[in-house]
Coordinates of C-alpha atoms and ligand atoms in Angstrom, one line a residue:
M1 CA 0.1 -8.5 3.7
C2 CA 0.2 -8.7 7.4
G3 CA -1.5 -11.5 9.3
F4 CA -2.9 -10.5 12.7
T5 CA -5.4 -11.6 15.3
L6 CA -8.3 -9.7 16.7
E7 CA -7.8 -10.6 20.3
S8 CA -5.5 -7.6 21.1
V9 CA -8.2 -5.1 20.1
D10 CA -10.2 -3.1 22.7
L11 CA -13.7 -4.4 22.3
S12 CA -15.3 -2.0 24.8
M13 CA -17.1 0.0 22.2
L14 CA -20.2 -1.3 20.4
S15 CA -22.4 -0.2 17.5
C16 CA -21.7 -0.6 13.8
N17 CA -23.5 1.5 11.2
L18 CA -24.0 -0.8 8.3
N19 CA -26.4 1.3 6.3
H20 CA -25.3 2.3 2.9
M21 CA -26.7 5.4 1.1
S22 CA -28.5 4.6 -2.1
T23 CA -27.8 6.8 -5.1
P24 CA -29.6 7.1 -8.5
F25 CA -27.6 5.5 -11.3
V26 CA -26.1 7.7 -14.1
T27 CA -25.6 6.5 -17.7
E28 CA -24.8 9.7 -19.8
T29 CA -21.2 10.4 -20.8
Q30 CA -19.5 11.8 -17.7
V31 CA -15.8 11.9 -16.5
L32 CA -15.4 10.9 -12.9
T33 CA -12.0 11.6 -11.2
G34 CA -10.2 9.7 -8.6
V35 CA -6.6 8.9 -7.6
P36 CA -4.6 7.1 -10.3
V37 CA -2.9 3.9 -8.9
V38 CA -1.9 1.6 -11.8
A39 CA -1.3 3.1 -15.3
G40 CA -3.1 1.8 -18.4
V41 CA -6.4 2.2 -20.1
A42 CA -9.3 -0.3 -20.3
Y43 CA -12.8 0.0 -21.8
A44 CA -15.4 -2.5 -20.9
P45 CA -18.8 -2.8 -19.1
V46 CA -19.0 -2.6 -15.4
I47 CA -19.5 -5.5 -13.1
R48 CA -20.1 -5.1 -9.4
P49 CA -19.7 -7.5 -6.5
G50 CA -22.8 -9.5 -5.8
A51 CA -25.3 -8.4 -3.2
R52 CA -24.2 -9.1 0.3
P53 CA -26.5 -11.0 2.6
S54 CA -28.4 -8.6 4.9
V55 CA -27.2 -8.4 8.4
P56 CA -29.9 -9.5 10.8
P57 CA -31.0 -7.0 13.5
T58 CA -29.2 -7.5 16.9
E59 CA -32.4 -7.8 18.9
A60 CA -33.5 -11.3 17.9
A61 CA -35.9 -13.9 19.3
E62 CA -34.2 -16.2 21.8
I63 CA -33.6 -19.8 20.9
E64 CA -34.5 -22.6 23.3
E65 CA -31.8 -23.7 25.7
A66 CA -31.7 -27.2 24.4
A67 CA -31.1 -26.1 20.8
R68 CA -28.2 -23.8 21.7
P69 CA -25.3 -26.4 21.5
A70 CA -26.4 -27.4 18.0
E71 CA -26.7 -23.7 17.0
V72 CA -23.1 -23.2 18.2
T73 CA -22.0 -26.2 16.1
R74 CA -23.9 -24.8 13.0
M75 CA -22.2 -21.4 13.4
K76 CA -18.7 -23.0 13.8
A77 CA -19.3 -25.3 10.8
A78 CA -20.2 -22.3 8.7
A79 CA -17.1 -20.4 9.7
A80 CA -15.0 -23.6 9.1
A81 CA -16.5 -24.0 5.6
V82 CA -15.8 -20.4 4.7
A83 CA -12.2 -20.8 5.9
E84 CA -11.7 -24.0 4.1
R85 CA -12.9 -22.6 0.8
L86 CA -10.6 -19.6 1.2
R87 CA -7.7 -21.8 2.0
D88 CA -8.4 -23.9 -1.0
R89 CA -8.4 -20.8 -3.2
A90 CA -5.1 -19.7 -1.5
G91 CA -3.6 -23.0 -2.5
H92 CA -4.4 -22.4 -6.1
A93 CA -3.4 -18.7 -6.1
T94 CA 0.2 -17.3 -6.1
G95 CA 2.1 -14.4 -4.5
V96 CA 0.1 -11.6 -2.8
A97 CA -3.2 -13.2 -3.9
S98 CA -2.4 -16.4 -2.1
E99 CA -1.3 -14.4 1.1
V100 CA -4.5 -12.3 1.0
L101 CA -6.7 -15.4 0.8
A102 CA -4.8 -17.2 3.5
T103 CA -5.0 -14.2 5.8
T104 CA -8.8 -13.9 5.2
A105 CA -9.1 -17.7 5.9
A106 CA -7.3 -17.1 9.2
L107 CA -9.7 -14.3 10.0
A108 CA -12.7 -16.6 9.4
Q109 CA -11.3 -18.8 12.2
D110 CA -10.2 -16.0 14.5
R111 CA -10.9 -16.9 18.1
A112 CA -11.9 -13.3 19.1
W113 CA -15.1 -13.1 17.1
L114 CA -15.8 -16.8 17.2
G115 CA -15.6 -16.9 21.0
D116 CA -17.9 -13.8 21.3
A117 CA -20.4 -15.3 18.8
E118 CA -20.4 -18.6 20.8
K119 CA -21.1 -16.7 24.0
R120 CA -24.0 -14.9 22.4
I121 CA -25.5 -18.2 21.1
T122 CA -25.1 -19.8 24.5
A123 CA -27.0 -16.9 25.9
G124 CA -29.9 -17.6 23.5
T125 CA -29.1 -15.5 20.4
P126 CA -29.5 -17.3 17.0
A127 CA -26.3 -17.9 15.0
E128 CA -26.9 -15.2 12.3
Q129 CA -27.5 -12.5 14.9
A130 CA -24.6 -13.7 17.0
V131 CA -22.2 -13.6 14.0
G132 CA -23.5 -10.1 13.0
G133 CA -23.2 -8.8 16.6
A134 CA -19.8 -10.3 17.4
I135 CA -18.3 -8.9 14.2
A136 CA -19.9 -5.5 14.5
K137 CA -18.4 -5.1 17.9
I138 CA -14.9 -5.9 16.7
A139 CA -15.2 -4.0 13.5
D140 CA -16.2 -0.9 15.5
A141 CA -13.3 -1.3 17.8
L142 CA -10.9 -1.6 14.8
A143 CA -12.4 1.4 13.1
K144 CA -11.8 3.5 16.2
A145 CA -8.2 2.2 16.5
G146 CA -7.7 3.9 13.1
D147 CA -5.0 3.4 10.4
L148 CA -3.9 -0.1 9.7
M149 CA -6.5 -1.6 12.1
A150 CA -9.3 0.3 10.4
E151 CA -8.3 -1.1 7.1
R152 CA -9.1 -4.5 8.5
V153 CA -12.8 -3.6 8.9
T154 CA -13.5 -4.4 5.3
D155 CA -11.8 -7.8 5.6
L156 CA -13.8 -8.6 8.7
R157 CA -17.2 -7.6 7.2
D158 CA -16.3 -9.7 4.2
V159 CA -15.8 -12.7 6.5
R160 CA -19.1 -11.9 8.2
D161 CA -21.0 -11.8 4.9
R162 CA -19.4 -15.1 3.8
V163 CA -20.4 -16.8 7.0
L164 CA -23.9 -15.4 6.8
A165 CA -24.3 -16.6 3.3
Q166 CA -23.1 -20.0 4.3
L167 CA -25.6 -20.1 7.2
A168 CA -28.4 -19.2 4.8
G169 CA -27.3 -21.7 2.2
L170 CA -26.7 -18.8 -0.3
P171 CA -23.9 -18.6 -2.9
E172 CA -20.7 -17.1 -1.6
P173 CA -20.9 -13.3 -1.9
G174 CA -18.3 -11.4 -3.8
V175 CA -17.1 -10.7 -7.4
P176 CA -19.0 -12.7 -10.0
V177 CA -16.9 -14.4 -12.7
P178 CA -17.8 -12.3 -15.8
D179 CA -18.6 -13.8 -19.2
V180 CA -16.8 -10.9 -21.0
P181 CA -13.9 -8.7 -20.1
S182 CA -15.3 -6.2 -17.5
V183 CA -14.3 -3.4 -15.3
L184 CA -14.8 -4.2 -11.6
C185 CA -16.3 -1.2 -9.8
A186 CA -17.1 -1.3 -6.1
E187 CA -17.4 0.9 -3.1
D188 CA -14.4 -0.9 -1.7
L189 CA -13.0 -4.4 -2.4
A190 CA -12.3 -6.9 0.3
P191 CA -8.9 -8.7 -0.2
A192 CA -10.6 -12.0 -0.8
D193 CA -12.6 -10.4 -3.6
T194 CA -9.6 -9.1 -5.4
A195 CA -7.2 -12.0 -4.8
G196 CA -7.3 -14.5 -7.6
L197 CA -9.0 -12.3 -10.1
D198 CA -8.3 -13.2 -13.7
P199 CA -6.8 -10.2 -15.5
A200 CA -8.1 -11.5 -18.8
L201 CA -11.7 -11.1 -17.5
V202 CA -11.3 -8.3 -15.0
V203 CA -9.5 -5.7 -17.0
A204 CA -9.5 -2.7 -14.6
L205 CA -10.5 -1.8 -11.1
A206 CA -12.2 1.3 -9.8
T207 CA -13.4 2.0 -6.2
T208 CA -15.2 4.8 -4.4
L209 CA -13.0 4.3 -1.3
G210 CA -9.5 3.2 -0.8
G211 CA -6.1 5.0 -1.1
P212 CA -3.0 4.4 -3.2
T213 CA -1.8 1.9 -0.6
S214 CA -5.1 0.0 -0.1
H215 CA -5.5 -3.7 -0.8
T216 CA -7.2 -2.9 -4.1
A217 CA -4.2 -0.9 -5.2
I218 CA -1.8 -3.6 -4.1
I219 CA -3.6 -6.4 -6.0
A220 CA -4.1 -4.2 -9.1
R221 CA -0.4 -3.6 -9.2
Q222 CA 0.3 -7.3 -9.0
L223 CA -2.2 -8.1 -11.7
G224 CA -0.9 -5.2 -13.8
I225 CA -4.4 -3.9 -14.6
P226 CA -5.4 -0.2 -14.6
C227 CA -6.7 1.0 -11.3
V228 CA -8.2 4.2 -10.0
V229 CA -9.3 4.6 -6.3
A230 CA -11.3 7.2 -4.4
V231 CA -13.5 7.9 -7.5
E232 CA -16.1 10.4 -6.6
G233 CA -19.6 9.5 -8.0
L234 CA -18.6 5.9 -8.9
D235 CA -21.4 4.4 -6.8
A236 CA -23.9 5.8 -9.3
V237 CA -22.6 3.8 -12.2
A238 CA -24.6 0.6 -12.7
A239 CA -23.4 -2.8 -13.7
G240 CA -23.5 -3.2 -17.5
V241 CA -22.7 0.5 -18.3
P242 CA -19.6 0.8 -20.5
V243 CA -16.7 2.8 -18.8
M244 CA -13.2 3.7 -19.8
V245 CA -10.7 3.6 -16.9
D246 CA -7.5 5.6 -17.3
G247 CA -5.1 4.5 -14.6
S248 CA -2.6 7.2 -15.6
L249 CA -5.0 10.2 -15.4
G250 CA -7.1 8.8 -12.6
T251 CA -10.3 9.0 -14.5
V252 CA -13.4 6.8 -15.1
T253 CA -15.3 8.0 -18.2
V254 CA -18.9 6.7 -18.1
S255 CA -20.4 5.8 -21.4
P256 CA -17.6 7.3 -23.5
D257 CA -17.6 7.5 -27.3
A258 CA -16.8 3.9 -28.3
G259 CA -14.4 4.8 -31.1
E260 CA -12.4 7.2 -28.9
A261 CA -12.2 4.7 -26.1
Q262 CA -11.0 2.0 -28.4
R263 CA -8.3 4.3 -29.7
A264 CA -7.2 5.2 -26.2
V265 CA -7.0 1.5 -25.3
A266 CA -4.9 0.8 -28.4
R267 CA -2.5 3.7 -27.6
A268 CA -2.1 2.4 -24.0
R269 CA -1.4 -1.1 -25.4
E270 CA 1.3 0.3 -27.6
D271 CA 2.8 2.0 -24.6
A272 CA 2.7 -1.2 -22.7
E273 CA 4.5 -3.0 -25.5
R274 CA 7.2 -0.3 -25.6
I275 CA 7.6 -0.5 -21.8
A276 CA 8.0 -4.3 -21.9
L277 CA 11.0 -3.8 -24.3
W278 CA 12.9 -1.7 -21.7
T279 CA 15.5 -3.7 -20.0
G280 CA 17.6 -1.0 -18.2
P281 CA 19.8 0.3 -16.9
G282 CA 18.1 3.6 -16.1
A283 CA 19.2 6.6 -18.1
T284 CA 17.7 9.5 -20.1
V285 CA 17.9 9.2 -23.9
D286 CA 21.1 11.4 -23.8
G287 CA 22.8 9.1 -21.3
H288 CA 22.3 10.7 -17.9
R289 CA 22.3 7.8 -15.5
V290 CA 19.5 7.4 -12.9
A291 CA 19.4 4.1 -11.1
V292 CA 15.9 2.6 -11.2
L293 CA 15.4 0.5 -8.2
A294 CA 12.7 -1.6 -6.5
N295 CA 11.0 -1.3 -3.1
V296 CA 10.8 -4.7 -1.3
Q297 CA 9.5 -5.9 2.1
D298 CA 11.2 -9.4 2.4
G299 CA 13.2 -12.0 0.6
A300 CA 10.3 -13.3 -1.5
A301 CA 9.6 -9.8 -2.8
A302 CA 13.3 -9.2 -3.5
R303 CA 13.6 -12.5 -5.4
S304 CA 10.6 -11.5 -7.6
A305 CA 11.9 -7.9 -8.0
S306 CA 15.3 -9.4 -9.1
Q307 CA 13.4 -10.8 -12.2
T308 CA 12.6 -7.2 -13.4
P309 CA 15.1 -4.7 -14.8
A310 CA 15.4 -3.1 -11.3
E311 CA 19.1 -2.4 -10.8
G312 CA 18.9 -2.9 -7.0
V313 CA 16.7 -2.2 -4.0
G314 CA 16.2 1.4 -3.1
L315 CA 14.0 0.7 -0.1
F316 CA 13.8 -2.5 2.0
R317 CA 11.0 -1.9 4.5
T318 CA 12.3 -4.1 7.3
E319 CA 9.4 -3.4 9.7
L320 CA 7.0 -5.2 7.3
C321 CA 8.9 -8.5 8.1
F322 CA 7.9 -8.3 11.7
L323 CA 4.2 -7.1 11.8
N324 CA 3.1 -10.5 13.2
R325 CA 5.8 -10.7 15.9
D326 CA 5.1 -10.2 19.6
T327 CA 8.7 -10.0 20.5
E328 CA 11.8 -8.6 19.0
P329 CA 13.5 -11.1 16.6
S330 CA 17.0 -12.1 17.6
V331 CA 20.1 -10.6 15.9
R332 CA 20.6 -14.0 14.2
E333 CA 17.0 -14.3 13.0
Q334 CA 17.1 -10.7 11.6
A335 CA 20.4 -11.3 9.9
E336 CA 19.0 -14.3 8.1
I337 CA 16.0 -12.3 6.8
Y338 CA 18.2 -9.4 5.7
A339 CA 20.6 -11.8 4.0
E340 CA 17.8 -13.2 1.8
V341 CA 17.3 -9.7 0.3
L342 CA 21.0 -9.1 -0.1
T343 CA 21.4 -12.5 -1.8
A344 CA 18.6 -11.8 -4.2
F345 CA 20.4 -8.7 -5.4
E346 CA 24.0 -10.0 -5.0
G347 CA 26.6 -7.5 -6.1
R348 CA 24.0 -4.8 -6.6
K349 CA 22.8 -1.8 -4.6
V350 CA 20.5 -2.5 -1.6
V351 CA 19.3 0.2 0.8
I352 CA 18.0 -1.2 4.0
R353 CA 15.8 1.0 6.1
T354 CA 15.9 0.5 9.9
L355 CA 12.5 -0.2 11.6
D356 CA 9.9 2.3 10.7
A357 CA 7.5 1.1 13.4
G358 CA 4.5 3.0 14.6
S359 CA 1.5 4.8 13.1
D360 CA 0.2 2.8 10.2
K361 CA 2.8 0.0 10.8
P362 CA 2.6 -0.8 14.5
L363 CA 5.0 -3.4 15.9
K364 CA 4.1 -5.1 19.2
F365 CA 7.7 -5.1 20.4
A366 CA 8.4 -1.5 19.5
G367 CA 6.6 1.8 19.9
H368 CA 3.8 3.4 21.9
P369 CA 0.4 1.8 21.4
D370 CA -1.5 4.4 23.4
E371 CA -0.7 7.6 21.5
A372 CA -3.5 10.0 20.7
N373 CA -1.9 10.9 17.4
P374 CA 0.4 8.1 16.3
A375 CA 1.4 9.6 12.9
L376 CA 3.0 12.5 14.9
G377 CA 4.2 10.3 17.8
V378 CA 7.0 8.0 18.6
R379 CA 7.5 6.3 15.3
G380 CA 10.4 5.6 12.9
V381 CA 13.8 6.5 14.3
R382 CA 12.1 8.0 17.4
I383 CA 11.5 4.6 18.8
S384 CA 15.2 4.2 19.3
F385 CA 15.4 7.3 21.5
G386 CA 13.8 5.3 24.4
N387 CA 15.1 1.9 23.3
P388 CA 18.5 2.5 21.8
G389 CA 19.3 -1.2 21.9
L390 CA 16.7 -2.0 19.3
L391 CA 18.5 0.1 16.7
T392 CA 21.9 -1.2 17.8
R393 CA 20.8 -4.8 17.5
Q394 CA 19.3 -4.1 14.1
L395 CA 22.4 -2.5 12.8
E396 CA 24.4 -5.4 14.2
S397 CA 22.1 -7.8 12.3
I398 CA 22.5 -5.8 9.1
A399 CA 26.3 -5.8 9.4
S400 CA 26.2 -9.5 10.1
A401 CA 24.1 -10.2 7.0
A402 CA 26.4 -8.0 5.0
Q403 CA 29.4 -10.0 6.1
A404 CA 27.7 -13.4 5.5
T405 CA 26.7 -12.4 2.0
G406 CA 29.8 -10.4 1.1
S407 CA 27.6 -7.3 0.4
D408 CA 27.9 -3.6 1.1
P409 CA 24.4 -2.4 1.9
W410 CA 23.5 1.2 2.6
V411 CA 21.3 1.8 5.7
M412 CA 18.9 4.6 6.3
A413 CA 16.8 5.8 9.2
P414 CA 13.1 6.7 8.7
M415 CA 11.4 9.9 10.1
I416 CA 14.5 12.0 10.7
A417 CA 13.5 15.5 11.8
T418 CA 16.8 17.2 12.7
P419 CA 20.4 17.2 11.7
D420 CA 21.4 16.0 15.2
E421 CA 19.2 12.9 14.7
A422 CA 21.0 12.3 11.4
K423 CA 24.4 12.8 13.1
N424 CA 23.7 10.3 15.8
F425 CA 22.3 7.7 13.4
A426 CA 25.3 8.1 11.1
A427 CA 27.8 7.7 13.9
E428 CA 26.2 4.5 15.0
A429 CA 25.8 3.0 11.5
R430 CA 29.4 3.8 10.7
S431 CA 30.5 2.1 13.9
F432 CA 29.2 -1.1 12.3
G433 CA 31.0 -0.3 9.0
L434 CA 27.8 0.6 7.2
T435 CA 27.2 3.5 4.8
P436 CA 24.6 5.8 6.5
G437 CA 21.8 7.9 4.9
V438 CA 18.5 9.1 6.1
M439 CA 15.0 9.5 4.8
I440 CA 13.5 12.9 4.1
E441 CA 9.9 12.5 5.1
I442 CA 9.4 15.5 7.4
P443 CA 9.3 19.1 6.0
A444 CA 11.9 20.3 8.6
A445 CA 14.3 17.7 7.3
A446 CA 13.8 18.8 3.7
L447 CA 14.4 22.4 4.7
L448 CA 17.6 21.5 6.5
A449 CA 18.8 18.9 4.0
N450 CA 22.1 20.8 3.6
H451 CA 22.9 20.5 7.3
I452 CA 21.8 16.8 7.4
L453 CA 24.1 16.1 4.5
E454 CA 27.0 17.2 6.6
H455 CA 26.6 13.9 8.5
V456 CA 25.3 11.3 6.1
D457 CA 26.3 9.9 2.7
F458 CA 23.0 10.0 1.0
L459 CA 19.3 11.0 1.3
S460 CA 16.2 9.2 0.2
I461 CA 13.0 11.2 -0.1
G462 CA 9.9 9.4 1.2
T463 CA 7.2 11.3 -0.7
N464 CA 4.3 9.4 0.9
D465 CA 5.0 10.8 4.4
L466 CA 6.5 14.0 3.1
A467 CA 3.1 14.7 1.4
Q468 CA 1.2 13.7 4.5
Y469 CA 3.2 16.0 6.8
T470 CA 3.5 18.9 4.3
M471 CA -0.2 18.9 3.5
A472 CA -1.3 18.0 7.1
A473 CA -3.4 15.2 5.5
D474 CA -3.6 11.6 6.7
R475 CA -2.1 9.5 3.9
M476 CA -4.6 6.7 4.6
S477 CA -7.7 9.0 4.1
A478 CA -9.5 8.5 0.8
E479 CA -11.3 11.8 1.4
L480 CA -8.0 13.7 1.5
A481 CA -6.3 11.8 -1.4
T482 CA -6.1 14.9 -3.6
L483 CA -4.1 16.7 -0.8
T484 CA -1.7 13.8 -0.4
D485 CA -1.1 13.7 -4.2
P486 CA 2.7 13.9 -4.7
W487 CA 2.1 16.3 -7.5
Q488 CA 1.2 19.0 -5.0
P489 CA 3.6 21.8 -5.8
G490 CA 4.1 22.4 -2.0
V491 CA 5.5 18.9 -1.7
L492 CA 7.6 19.1 -4.9
A493 CA 9.2 22.4 -3.7
L494 CA 10.6 20.5 -0.7
V495 CA 11.7 17.6 -2.9
E496 CA 13.6 20.0 -5.1
L497 CA 15.2 21.7 -2.1
A498 CA 16.6 18.3 -0.9
A499 CA 17.7 17.3 -4.3
R500 CA 19.5 20.5 -4.8
A501 CA 21.2 20.2 -1.4
G502 CA 22.5 16.8 -2.5
A503 CA 23.7 18.1 -5.9
A504 CA 25.6 20.9 -4.2
V505 CA 27.8 18.5 -2.3
G506 CA 27.8 15.7 -4.8
K507 CA 25.9 13.2 -2.6
P508 CA 23.1 11.0 -4.0
V509 CA 19.5 11.9 -3.3
G510 CA 16.9 9.2 -4.3
V511 CA 13.1 9.1 -4.1
C512 CA 11.6 6.0 -2.7
G513 CA 7.9 7.0 -2.2
E514 CA 5.1 6.3 -4.5
A515 CA 6.0 9.5 -6.5
A516 CA 8.8 7.5 -8.1
A517 CA 6.3 5.0 -9.5
D518 CA 4.7 7.7 -11.7
P519 CA 6.6 7.8 -15.0
L520 CA 5.8 11.4 -15.7
L521 CA 6.6 12.6 -12.2
A522 CA 9.8 10.4 -12.2
C523 CA 11.1 12.5 -15.1
V524 CA 10.3 15.7 -13.3
L525 CA 12.1 14.4 -10.2
V526 CA 15.2 13.7 -12.3
G527 CA 15.0 17.2 -13.6
M528 CA 15.1 18.4 -10.0
G529 CA 18.3 16.6 -9.5
V530 CA 17.2 13.3 -8.0
T531 CA 19.8 10.6 -8.7
S532 CA 17.8 7.4 -8.2
L533 CA 14.1 6.3 -8.3
S534 CA 12.8 3.4 -6.3
A535 CA 9.3 2.1 -6.7
A536 CA 7.1 -1.1 -6.6
A537 CA 8.8 -3.7 -8.8
T538 CA 5.9 -3.6 -11.2
A539 CA 6.3 0.1 -11.8
V540 CA 10.1 -0.2 -12.6
P541 CA 9.8 -0.9 -16.4
G542 CA 7.3 2.0 -16.9
V543 CA 9.5 4.4 -15.1
G544 CA 12.7 3.2 -16.9
A545 CA 11.0 3.4 -20.3
A546 CA 9.7 6.9 -19.7
L547 CA 13.1 8.1 -18.7
A548 CA 14.7 6.5 -21.8
E549 CA 12.4 8.7 -24.0
V550 CA 13.5 12.1 -22.7
T551 CA 16.6 14.2 -22.4
L552 CA 17.9 15.6 -19.2
D553 CA 17.3 19.1 -20.5
R554 CA 13.6 18.3 -21.0
C555 CA 13.4 16.9 -17.5
R556 CA 14.9 20.1 -16.2
A557 CA 12.5 22.2 -18.3
A558 CA 9.6 20.1 -16.9
A559 CA 10.8 20.6 -13.3
A560 CA 11.2 24.3 -13.9
A561 CA 7.6 24.5 -15.3
V562 CA 6.2 22.4 -12.5
V563 CA 7.6 24.5 -9.7
Q564 CA 5.9 27.6 -11.2
T565 CA 2.4 26.0 -10.7
A566 CA 0.0 26.3 -7.8
S567 CA -2.0 23.1 -8.0
A568 CA -1.4 19.4 -8.5
A569 CA -3.5 19.4 -11.7
D570 CA -1.6 22.3 -13.1
A571 CA 1.7 20.7 -12.2
R572 CA 0.8 17.5 -14.0
S573 CA -0.4 19.5 -17.1
A574 CA 2.8 21.6 -17.1
A575 CA 4.9 18.4 -17.0
L576 CA 2.9 16.8 -19.8
A577 CA 3.2 19.9 -22.0
V578 CA 7.0 19.7 -21.7
L579 CA 7.6 16.0 -21.7
G580 CA 4.8 14.7 -24.0
A581 CA 2.3 11.9 -23.7
K582 CA 4.7 9.0 -23.8
T583 CA 5.8 9.6 -20.2
G584 CA 2.4 10.3 -18.9
Ligands
PEP601 C1 7.4 7.2 2.3 O1 7.0 7.7 3.3 O2 7.4 7.8 1.2 C2 8.1 5.9 2.4 C3 8.7 5.5 1.3 O3 8.0 5.2 3.5 P1 6.7 4.4 3.9 O4 5.7 4.5 2.7 O5 7.1 3.0 4.2 O6 6.2 5.2 5.1
MG602 MG1 7.5 6.9 5.3

């Protein structure tokens, strides 16, 4: 979870549309579809976050000059109370939940909106309108900035609602604590809503908005509860209506047959128990080895992943260590951070990715902030073209961490487009004694994987970006989530091409995008010739257990069936028909 402040945002644009469409509620049996995020099945009545306080109109009556200082104090006290409560909850939570709450607490005290609200009150606006106006202004600027910044709009509006409730003396808005196990459904969930949820009481999450990488998805993965996002029609399902959420199929069945739903839950529970028994190492039932690895973003994540059966780290996203940094960390500082991850997986495989800054992961000290189209701009390895020292210093840091920990990490560059880029990166990495590879995230790189492999020792397929660029669909867009589905046959054709290129020369080709977290798809990828799978640590046992149920021949037959299909849905069905339900 990245912490950030609002002061760097361009606030020149105003106006914030806070109106929500109202929809009639549905109660008859109906299957709604969305994007599956966390596997599992749950059946329970719906709860919805409590009503948010209404945002007062911006044109408000002026308050008297003498009363303004007290009004400023009242506004600041409300913000401080909200922050204090969130910090208190952060202190009682753990892991990502704690970080999310602490980040929201910091946002409640952010000087950018507080300063603007204070100015408005000093000019005569009452506190409620001042808070609404100041936050609307920043939220609008963030929404226009797009990508990661836009994701913060939900967080910011959540802070606004909490402060408004505090000012009005109302209970804190957000998720009610249910009396019975319930499915939490919402348009979108603010991080502070989802952080600290009790998985015994909130047994599944479903949202109308959000993508596979949204906060909702991250928290659901941590809690290990089924989750489906971007569910069309979910807003029309009222609180109290029983629903069955299937986090593998990506469906929300409204008012299902109770008996059938209970049987589906029981089957999913058996699957979960079977998965929990899997301890690795990764292999098909007939003994074909496939390393099952974890994706991590820092030392803490690596230490927690090392408690799972993950055999190593297939993707260390180094840029996520530095999202808060204004300046480039020194070689020594970087080396210490990298050494933490190497130490957590001592003696095991660790693949470190060099900075993938830009687009949805902007770093203040690297990249081009003013691009019109950042996903197609100077991001990933391209940043080093204009700033070669940045890459050199990072490789030096990795080499230093390797030496200090006695490890032999592999390094890979993100967003490689041409064999020449791969050649240059490999030469530099080798000059530091490191084993070089590259990510295959751009269709051109997949098409020329054979030429790229002349220069590097391994490939790692990033299916998140590969899907984005193959389908020309923003990976952050909930509206386009069906296009960025890694089951899209167009995407899988490119994956197969890269995997075959690796097999032809006997070099490893892994997958480290979200595709590797889907147990059914993981088996298909193995059938295509992929040699390792790297996913969120929580997905590792499910992937390993699925692989342990099938033969390599079945995986190959599933891959052959999938590449004949013409849609993501048909590809999934074709794989299920060959591999059976246990992997799905
Ligand atoms: C990917 O694109 O699939 C990938 C693993 O990289 P990231 O998600 O960090 O862009
Ligand atoms: Mg990527």
